[in-house]
Coordinates of C-alpha atoms in Angstrom, one line a residue:
A298 CA 3.2 -116.5 151.7
K299 CA 4.4 -119.9 150.6
A300 CA 7.4 -118.3 148.8
A301 CA 8.2 -116.3 151.9
A302 CA 8.1 -119.4 154.0
D303 CA 10.3 -121.3 151.6
A304 CA 12.8 -118.3 151.6
L305 CA 13.0 -118.5 155.4
G306 CA 13.2 -122.3 155.4
L307 CA 9.9 -122.7 157.2
E308 CA 7.3 -125.5 157.0
L309 CA 4.1 -123.9 158.1
P310 CA 0.6 -125.1 158.9
I311 CA -1.6 -124.8 155.8
D312 CA -3.8 -122.1 157.3
L313 CA -0.8 -119.7 157.4
V314 CA -0.4 -120.0 153.7
S315 CA -4.1 -119.9 152.9
D316 CA -6.6 -117.2 152.4
S317 CA -9.6 -119.4 153.2
K318 CA -11.4 -117.8 156.2
L319 CA -13.1 -121.1 157.1
L320 CA -9.8 -122.9 157.2
K321 CA -8.4 -120.2 159.5
Q322 CA -11.4 -120.4 161.8
T323 CA -11.0 -124.1 162.0
A324 CA -7.4 -123.9 162.9
G325 CA -8.0 -121.2 165.4
L326 CA -10.7 -123.2 167.2
S327 CA -8.6 -126.3 167.5
R328 CA -5.6 -124.3 168.9
G329 CA -7.9 -122.7 171.5
I330 CA -8.4 -126.1 173.1
V331 CA -5.8 -126.8 175.7
G332 CA -3.8 -129.8 174.6
A333 CA -1.5 -131.1 171.9
E334 CA -2.7 -128.6 169.2
S335 CA -2.2 -125.6 171.3
E336 CA 1.3 -126.8 172.2
A337 CA 2.1 -127.5 168.6
W338 CA 1.1 -124.0 167.7
K339 CA 3.5 -122.6 170.4
D340 CA 6.2 -124.7 168.8
T341 CA 5.3 -123.2 165.4
V342 CA 5.5 -119.6 166.6
T343 CA 8.8 -120.4 168.3
Q344 CA 10.2 -121.8 165.0
I345 CA 9.0 -118.8 163.1
G346 CA 10.7 -116.5 165.6
N347 CA 13.9 -118.4 165.5
K348 CA 14.0 -118.4 161.7
A349 CA 13.3 -114.6 161.6
D350 CA 16.1 -114.1 164.1
E351 CA 18.4 -116.2 162.0
A352 CA 17.6 -114.3 158.8
L353 CA 18.1 -110.9 160.6
A354 CA 21.4 -112.2 162.1
A355 CA 22.6 -113.1 158.6
M356 CA 22.2 -109.4 157.8
D357 CA 24.5 -108.5 160.6
G358 CA 21.7 -107.9 163.1
S359 CA 22.0 -108.7 166.8
T360 CA 19.9 -108.8 169.9
D361 CA 22.8 -107.4 171.8
V362 CA 22.3 -103.7 171.4
A363 CA 24.8 -102.9 174.2
T364 CA 27.6 -104.6 172.3
L365 CA 26.7 -102.8 169.1
S366 CA 26.7 -99.5 171.0
E367 CA 30.3 -100.3 172.2
T368 CA 31.3 -101.2 168.7
V369 CA 30.0 -97.9 167.4
K370 CA 31.8 -96.0 170.1
N371 CA 35.1 -97.8 169.6
N372 CA 34.8 -97.2 165.8
L373 CA 34.1 -93.5 166.3
S374 CA 36.9 -93.2 168.8
K375 CA 39.4 -94.9 166.5
T376 CA 38.4 -92.7 163.6
R377 CA 38.8 -89.6 165.7
S378 CA 42.2 -90.8 166.8
D379 CA 43.3 -91.5 163.2
L380 CA 42.1 -88.0 162.1
K381 CA 44.0 -86.4 165.0
S382 CA 47.1 -88.2 164.1
A383 CA 47.0 -87.4 160.4
E384 CA 46.3 -83.7 161.0
S385 CA 49.0 -83.4 163.7
K386 CA 51.6 -84.9 161.4
I387 CA 50.9 -82.2 158.7
Y388 CA 50.8 -79.4 161.2
S389 CA 54.2 -80.5 162.6
E390 CA 55.7 -80.5 159.2
V391 CA 54.3 -77.0 158.5
D392 CA 55.7 -75.7 161.9
K393 CA 59.1 -77.1 160.9
Q394 CA 59.2 -75.1 157.7
V395 CA 57.5 -71.9 159.0
P396 CA 59.2 -70.6 162.2
A397 CA 56.8 -69.4 164.9
R398 CA 58.2 -65.9 164.9
T399 CA 57.9 -65.4 161.2
K400 CA 56.3 -62.0 160.5
V401 CA 53.1 -62.2 158.6
T402 CA 50.3 -60.0 157.3
M403 CA 46.6 -60.6 157.8
S404 CA 45.3 -58.7 154.8
T405 CA 42.2 -60.8 154.2
T406 CA 41.2 -60.7 157.9
A407 CA 41.8 -56.9 158.1
K408 CA 39.7 -56.4 155.0
E409 CA 36.7 -58.3 156.4
L410 CA 37.0 -56.6 159.8
K411 CA 37.1 -53.2 158.2
Q412 CA 33.9 -54.0 156.2
M413 CA 32.1 -54.9 159.4
I414 CA 33.2 -51.7 161.1
D415 CA 32.2 -49.6 158.2
D416 CA 28.8 -51.3 158.0
A417 CA 28.3 -50.4 161.7
G418 CA 29.0 -46.7 161.0
G419 CA 32.7 -46.5 161.7
V420 CA 35.0 -47.0 164.7
K421 CA 32.8 -44.9 167.0
H422 CA 29.7 -47.1 166.5
A423 CA 31.2 -50.5 165.9
D424 CA 31.6 -53.3 168.4
P425 CA 34.7 -52.6 170.5
A426 CA 35.8 -56.2 170.1
L427 CA 35.8 -55.8 166.3
V428 CA 37.8 -52.6 166.5
K429 CA 40.3 -54.4 168.8
L430 CA 40.7 -57.3 166.3
Y431 CA 41.1 -54.9 163.4
K432 CA 44.0 -53.1 165.2
R433 CA 45.6 -56.5 165.9
A434 CA 45.2 -57.6 162.3
T435 CA 46.8 -54.5 160.9
S436 CA 49.7 -54.5 163.3
K437 CA 53.1 -54.9 161.7
G438 CA 54.5 -57.0 164.5
V439 CA 52.1 -59.9 164.2
T440 CA 53.8 -63.3 163.9
Y441 CA 52.8 -66.7 162.4
S442 CA 52.4 -68.1 165.9
G443 CA 50.3 -65.1 167.0
M444 CA 48.0 -65.5 164.0
K445 CA 47.5 -69.2 164.7
D446 CA 46.6 -68.4 168.3
L447 CA 44.1 -65.8 167.2
R448 CA 42.5 -68.3 164.9
Q449 CA 42.3 -70.9 167.6
D450 CA 40.6 -68.4 170.0
I451 CA 38.1 -67.4 167.3
G452 CA 37.4 -71.1 166.7
E453 CA 36.8 -71.8 170.3
Q454 CA 34.4 -68.9 170.6
L455 CA 32.6 -70.0 167.5
G456 CA 32.3 -73.6 168.9
N457 CA 30.9 -72.4 172.2
M458 CA 28.4 -70.2 170.4
M459 CA 27.2 -73.0 168.1
N460 CA 26.7 -75.3 171.1
K461 CA 24.3 -72.9 172.9
G462 CA 21.5 -73.0 170.3
T463 CA 20.1 -74.4 167.2
Y464 CA 19.9 -71.2 165.2
G465 CA 22.8 -69.0 164.2
S466 CA 23.1 -65.4 165.3
A467 CA 24.6 -62.3 163.7
G468 CA 27.6 -62.7 166.1
E469 CA 28.1 -66.3 164.9
R470 CA 28.0 -65.2 161.3
K471 CA 30.7 -62.6 161.8
L472 CA 32.9 -65.1 163.7
R473 CA 32.6 -67.5 160.8
I474 CA 33.7 -64.8 158.4
I475 CA 36.7 -63.9 160.6
Y476 CA 37.7 -67.5 161.1
G477 CA 37.6 -68.2 157.4
A478 CA 39.7 -65.1 156.7
L479 CA 42.3 -66.1 159.2
A480 CA 42.5 -69.6 157.6
S481 CA 43.1 -67.9 154.2
D482 CA 45.8 -65.6 155.7
T483 CA 47.5 -68.6 157.3
L484 CA 47.6 -70.5 154.0
E485 CA 49.0 -67.4 152.3
A486 CA 51.7 -67.0 155.0
V487 CA 52.8 -70.6 154.6
E488 CA 53.1 -70.5 150.9
K489 CA 54.9 -67.1 150.9
T490 CA 57.4 -68.2 153.6
V491 CA 58.5 -71.4 152.0
G492 CA 58.1 -70.2 148.4
G493 CA 58.1 -71.9 145.0
E494 CA 56.5 -75.3 144.3
A495 CA 57.4 -76.4 147.8
G496 CA 55.4 -73.6 149.3
A497 CA 52.4 -74.3 147.0
A498 CA 52.5 -78.0 148.0
L499 CA 52.8 -77.2 151.7
R500 CA 49.8 -74.9 151.3
Q501 CA 47.7 -77.7 149.9
D502 CA 48.8 -80.0 152.7
L503 CA 47.8 -77.4 155.3
R504 CA 44.4 -77.0 153.6
Y505 CA 43.9 -80.8 153.8
A506 CA 44.9 -80.8 157.5
N507 CA 42.3 -78.0 158.2
K508 CA 39.6 -80.2 156.6
L509 CA 40.7 -83.1 158.8
T510 CA 40.4 -80.9 161.8
A511 CA 36.9 -79.8 160.8
T512 CA 35.9 -83.4 160.3
R513 CA 37.3 -84.4 163.7
K514 CA 35.6 -81.6 165.5
A515 CA 32.2 -82.6 163.9
L516 CA 32.9 -86.2 164.9
E517 CA 33.7 -85.2 168.5
K518 CA 30.4 -83.4 168.7
R519 CA 28.6 -86.5 167.5
I520 CA 30.4 -88.7 170.0
V521 CA 29.4 -86.3 172.8
N522 CA 25.8 -86.2 171.7
A523 CA 25.6 -90.0 171.6
F524 CA 27.7 -91.0 174.5
G525 CA 28.1 -87.9 176.7
K526 CA 31.2 -85.8 177.4
E527 CA 33.0 -88.6 179.2
G528 CA 32.1 -91.2 176.6
E529 CA 30.5 -93.5 179.2
G530 CA 27.0 -93.5 177.8
S531 CA 25.3 -95.8 175.3
I532 CA 23.1 -95.5 172.2
A533 CA 21.3 -98.7 173.0
G534 CA 18.1 -97.1 174.3
K535 CA 18.2 -94.3 171.8
L536 CA 18.5 -96.8 168.9
T537 CA 15.4 -98.8 169.6
T538 CA 13.4 -95.7 170.5
A539 CA 14.5 -94.0 167.3
V540 CA 13.2 -96.9 165.2
K541 CA 9.9 -97.1 167.0
T542 CA 9.3 -93.3 166.8
G543 CA 10.4 -93.4 163.2
A544 CA 7.7 -96.0 162.4
K545 CA 5.2 -93.4 163.8
G546 CA 6.5 -90.7 161.5
D547 CA 9.1 -89.0 163.6
I548 CA 12.3 -89.2 161.6
A549 CA 14.5 -86.9 163.7
G550 CA 15.8 -89.4 166.2
L551 CA 16.5 -92.0 163.5
N552 CA 18.4 -89.4 161.4
K553 CA 20.5 -88.5 164.5
I554 CA 21.5 -92.1 165.1
I555 CA 22.3 -92.7 161.4
N556 CA 24.4 -89.5 161.3
T557 CA 26.3 -90.6 164.4
V558 CA 27.0 -94.2 163.4
P559 CA 29.8 -94.7 160.9
K560 CA 28.6 -95.6 157.4
E561 CA 30.1 -99.1 157.5
L562 CA 28.0 -99.9 160.5
H563 CA 24.7 -98.5 159.2
K564 CA 23.3 -101.8 158.1
E565 CA 24.3 -103.6 161.3
T566 CA 22.8 -100.7 163.3
I567 CA 19.5 -100.6 161.4
V568 CA 18.9 -104.4 161.4
T569 CA 19.8 -104.6 165.1
A570 CA 17.3 -101.8 165.8
L571 CA 14.6 -103.7 164.0
M572 CA 15.4 -106.9 165.9
N573 CA 15.3 -105.3 169.3
S574 CA 12.2 -103.1 168.5
A575 CA 10.2 -106.2 167.7
R576 CA 10.5 -108.4 170.7
T577 CA 8.4 -109.6 173.6
P578 CA 9.2 -108.5 177.2
Q579 CA 10.8 -111.9 177.6
G580 CA 13.1 -111.1 174.7
N581 CA 11.6 -113.4 172.0
F582 CA 10.7 -112.3 168.4
S583 CA 7.2 -110.8 168.4
P584 CA 5.3 -111.3 165.1
N585 CA 2.8 -108.7 166.2
A586 CA 5.4 -106.1 167.1
F587 CA 7.4 -106.8 163.9
T588 CA 4.2 -106.5 161.8
N589 CA 3.3 -103.1 163.3
L590 CA 6.9 -101.8 163.0
Y591 CA 7.3 -102.9 159.4
Q592 CA 3.9 -101.4 158.4
G593 CA 4.7 -98.2 160.2
I594 CA 8.0 -97.8 158.4
R595 CA 6.4 -98.5 155.1
K596 CA 3.8 -95.8 155.6
N597 CA 6.5 -93.1 156.1
A598 CA 8.6 -92.5 153.0
P599 CA 11.5 -90.7 154.8
V600 CA 11.7 -93.4 157.4
A601 CA 11.5 -96.2 154.8
K602 CA 14.3 -94.6 152.9
A603 CA 16.5 -94.3 156.0
V604 CA 15.8 -97.9 156.9
F605 CA 15.5 -99.9 153.7
G606 CA 18.1 -97.7 151.9
T607 CA 20.9 -99.2 154.0
L608 CA 20.0 -102.8 152.8
S609 CA 20.5 -104.6 149.5
K610 CA 17.7 -105.8 147.3
E611 CA 18.0 -109.3 148.6
E612 CA 18.1 -108.2 152.2
N613 CA 14.9 -106.1 151.7
E614 CA 13.2 -109.1 150.2
T615 CA 14.2 -111.1 153.3
L616 CA 12.6 -108.4 155.5
R617 CA 9.5 -108.6 153.3
S618 CA 9.3 -112.4 153.8
I619 CA 9.7 -112.0 157.5
Y620 CA 6.9 -109.4 157.5
T621 CA 4.6 -111.7 155.4
I622 CA 4.9 -114.6 157.7
A623 CA 4.9 -112.4 160.9
K624 CA 1.6 -110.8 159.8
R625 CA -0.1 -114.2 159.1
T626 CA 1.2 -115.6 162.3
R627 CA -0.2 -112.6 164.2
D628 CA -3.6 -113.0 162.4
A629 CA -3.6 -116.7 163.2
E630 CA -2.8 -115.9 166.9
N631 CA -5.7 -113.5 167.0
A632 CA -8.0 -116.2 165.6
I633 CA -7.3 -118.5 168.6
S634 CA -10.0 -118.6 171.2
K635 CA -8.7 -116.9 174.3
T636 CA -10.8 -118.8 176.8
G637 CA -7.8 -119.9 178.8
K638 CA -7.3 -123.1 180.7
A639 CA -9.4 -121.9 183.7
N640 CA -12.4 -121.4 181.4
Q641 CA -12.1 -124.8 179.7
P642 CA -15.3 -126.2 181.2
L643 CA -17.3 -123.3 179.9
Y644 CA -15.6 -123.8 176.5
D645 CA -16.6 -127.4 176.6
A646 CA -20.2 -126.5 177.4
L647 CA -20.3 -124.2 174.4
I648 CA -19.0 -127.0 172.2
A649 CA -21.6 -129.5 173.6
Q650 CA -24.3 -127.0 172.5
N651 CA -22.7 -126.9 169.0
A652 CA -22.5 -123.1 169.3
I653 CA -19.2 -123.1 167.5
G654 CA -20.4 -125.5 164.9
S655 CA -23.3 -123.2 164.1
I656 CA -20.8 -120.4 163.6
L657 CA -18.9 -122.5 161.1
D658 CA -22.1 -123.6 159.4
S659 CA -23.1 -120.0 158.8
A660 CA -19.9 -119.5 156.8
A661 CA -19.8 -122.8 155.1
G662 CA -22.0 -121.9 152.1
R663 CA -19.8 -118.9 151.3
M664 CA -16.4 -120.4 152.0
T665 CA -16.3 -124.1 151.4
Q666 CA -15.7 -123.9 147.7
Q667 CA -13.0 -121.2 147.8
A668 CA -9.5 -122.0 146.8
V669 CA -6.5 -122.0 149.1
S670 CA -4.4 -119.2 147.6
A671 CA -1.0 -120.5 148.3
I672 CA -1.7 -124.0 146.8
P673 CA -1.1 -124.4 143.0
S674 CA -4.2 -123.5 141.1
G675 CA -5.1 -127.0 139.9
G676 CA -8.7 -128.0 140.6
A677 CA -7.6 -131.1 142.5
A678 CA -5.8 -129.1 145.1
R679 CA -8.8 -126.8 145.6
A680 CA -11.1 -129.8 145.9
V681 CA -9.0 -131.5 148.5
V682 CA -9.1 -128.5 150.9
G683 CA -12.7 -127.9 150.1
K684 CA -13.7 -131.4 151.0
V685 CA -11.8 -131.5 154.2
V686 CA -13.2 -128.1 155.3
E687 CA -16.7 -129.2 154.2
A688 CA -16.4 -132.1 156.5
V689 CA -15.5 -129.8 159.4
T690 CA -18.7 -127.8 159.0
T691 CA -20.8 -130.8 159.9
T692 CA -18.4 -132.3 162.4
P693 CA -18.5 -131.8 166.2
V694 CA -15.9 -129.4 167.4
E695 CA -14.1 -132.0 169.6
R696 CA -12.8 -133.5 166.3
L697 CA -11.2 -130.2 165.3
A698 CA -7.9 -131.2 166.7
A699 CA -7.6 -134.2 164.4
V700 CA -8.7 -132.1 161.5
N701 CA -6.2 -129.4 162.1
K702 CA -3.5 -132.0 162.6
L703 CA -4.3 -133.4 159.2
L704 CA -4.2 -130.0 157.5
G705 CA -0.9 -129.1 159.1
S706 CA 0.8 -132.4 158.3
S707 CA 3.7 -132.9 155.9
E708 CA 1.7 -135.9 154.4
F709 CA -1.2 -133.6 153.5
A710 CA 1.2 -131.1 152.0
D711 CA 2.8 -133.8 149.9
L712 CA -0.6 -135.0 148.8
L713 CA -1.6 -131.5 147.6
E714 CA 1.7 -131.1 145.7
S715 CA 1.3 -134.5 144.0
A716 CA -2.3 -133.8 143.1
S717 CA -1.4 -130.4 141.6
K718 CA 1.3 -131.8 139.4
I719 CA -0.9 -134.7 138.2
G720 CA -4.2 -133.0 137.8
S721 CA -7.7 -134.1 138.8
S722 CA -8.5 -136.3 135.9
E723 CA -6.5 -139.3 136.9
V724 CA -4.9 -139.8 140.3
P725 CA -2.7 -142.9 140.7
E726 CA -4.0 -145.3 143.3
K727 CA -0.6 -145.6 145.0
I728 CA -0.8 -141.9 145.9
A729 CA -4.2 -142.3 147.5
R730 CA -3.2 -145.6 149.1
R731 CA -0.1 -144.1 150.7
F732 CA -1.9 -141.1 152.1
A733 CA -4.9 -143.2 153.3
A734 CA -2.5 -145.5 155.1
S735 CA -0.7 -142.7 156.9
K736 CA -1.2 -142.3 160.6
V737 CA -2.3 -138.7 160.3
F738 CA -5.1 -139.7 158.0
S739 CA -6.0 -142.7 160.0
D740 CA -6.4 -140.5 163.1
F741 CA -8.6 -138.1 161.1
A742 CA -10.7 -140.9 159.7
K743 CA -11.2 -142.4 163.2
A744 CA -12.2 -139.0 164.5
V745 CA -14.9 -138.5 161.9
N746 CA -16.1 -142.2 162.0
M747 CA -15.0 -143.2 158.5
P748 CA -15.2 -146.9 157.7
R749 CA -12.1 -148.8 158.6
E750 CA -11.6 -150.6 155.3
L751 CA -8.5 -149.2 153.6
T752 CA -10.1 -149.4 150.1
A753 CA -13.0 -147.2 151.2
R754 CA -10.6 -144.7 152.6
E755 CA -8.5 -144.8 149.4
Q756 CA -11.7 -144.1 147.4
Y757 CA -12.5 -141.2 149.6
V758 CA -9.1 -139.7 149.0
I759 CA -9.4 -140.2 145.3
T760 CA -12.8 -138.7 145.3
M761 CA -11.5 -135.6 147.0
L762 CA -8.6 -135.3 144.6
Q763 CA -10.8 -135.6 141.6
G764 CA -13.2 -133.0 143.0
G765 CA -16.0 -135.4 143.4
K766 CA -19.1 -134.8 145.5
G767 CA -19.9 -136.6 148.8
G768 CA -18.9 -135.7 152.3
I769 CA -17.9 -138.0 155.1
Q770 CA -20.1 -140.9 155.5
E771 CA -20.2 -142.1 159.1
T772 CA -20.7 -145.7 160.1
D773 CA -23.6 -146.7 162.2
N774 CA -23.4 -149.1 165.1
K775 CA -23.6 -152.1 162.8
G776 CA -20.6 -151.0 160.7
K777 CA -22.7 -149.9 157.8
F778 CA -22.4 -146.4 156.2

């Protein structure tokens, strides 16, 4: 968690990078009190959301799905236009060298049609349309232009048939065979008419143009599916829906989007979908939504492959860091008392009866001595957190705000880091003195009635760092402790 925070450039409260349940309970209780600590927590959540958005934006993500949709549409339209231009140029060159009235033979087409007719039991039993096509294919007067027109007609019929249903029919299979045979006869006619190496080269060019046409038609179908026949639609809603349903295991919608979007826009599309699928109704980054979304994607291998496969190793690590912090933020949010401002008097009454203190006390024996996982493993660092949390278990809840402020301060983090590097055997007095003199520790000391003398406070800090025993000793009315 600490590494994830560092990767995102975040300075987080210590409970977010800790596995100590008691520490998390303490922070949650203090944030539930309306006041400075609850406002500070809101600022923390906002900062986390901003950093998450920055990281996702660096991966080409955007909260503007409408603009992305327009970018995808424009990209597809340009690709379609480029394909159309390239194929038209080749077809024009072929038409220049092969006159429209050039007599041709459709031997391959005739052969396939005859096979179909024979399979049906002969002319008397075959489909009349097949018989009619066979007579046309074997006619001696057929021209190059007529053969092209026939192929175009067959292609349109095939396209209409494919658009009507998901599954192919026997009629569709036959049309595919006839369409392919006509393409073969067209290539043969071009090479034979021009002749020699030039004819062979022109045949290859025409084959390439046919592939461009097939690619364009498939692209046009994708555009219509995504944006409608008039191209006025948007994939914005479909995009976020596809990711959300994908996280639940339904990969169909996500696959359709990925197949529609140009490959060079896959990453931008996926990251944008993640950003917009993990937001609050107000449009802010939602740690809870992102956590659920990420976990859902991870649970479904096909979805995970479609999403994470578009990103680099470093980008996937960034997503993992965002998830790590988002999950801990969600858990910390769930730990906050949801009494609300209107119920503050009732909350204060519970505090006065020390009800919350009793809850903490019940966990103290199990949790006080546990280490804070994200802090380096030195005994000094563990003891620091242990001593502070131990103090909390016997401290009235109205002091929790000061305790939480101490735990979340940069001064406290610096103290932990210094203690971990030095060890618990010898702690320089200047480290203890600097921390004991800080405002954040002074506020804490005042809240728990520690003696005012700086030397006593320094000794307390040193004792904590060295893992010594002894909790907070409060002063009596005469200044003794």
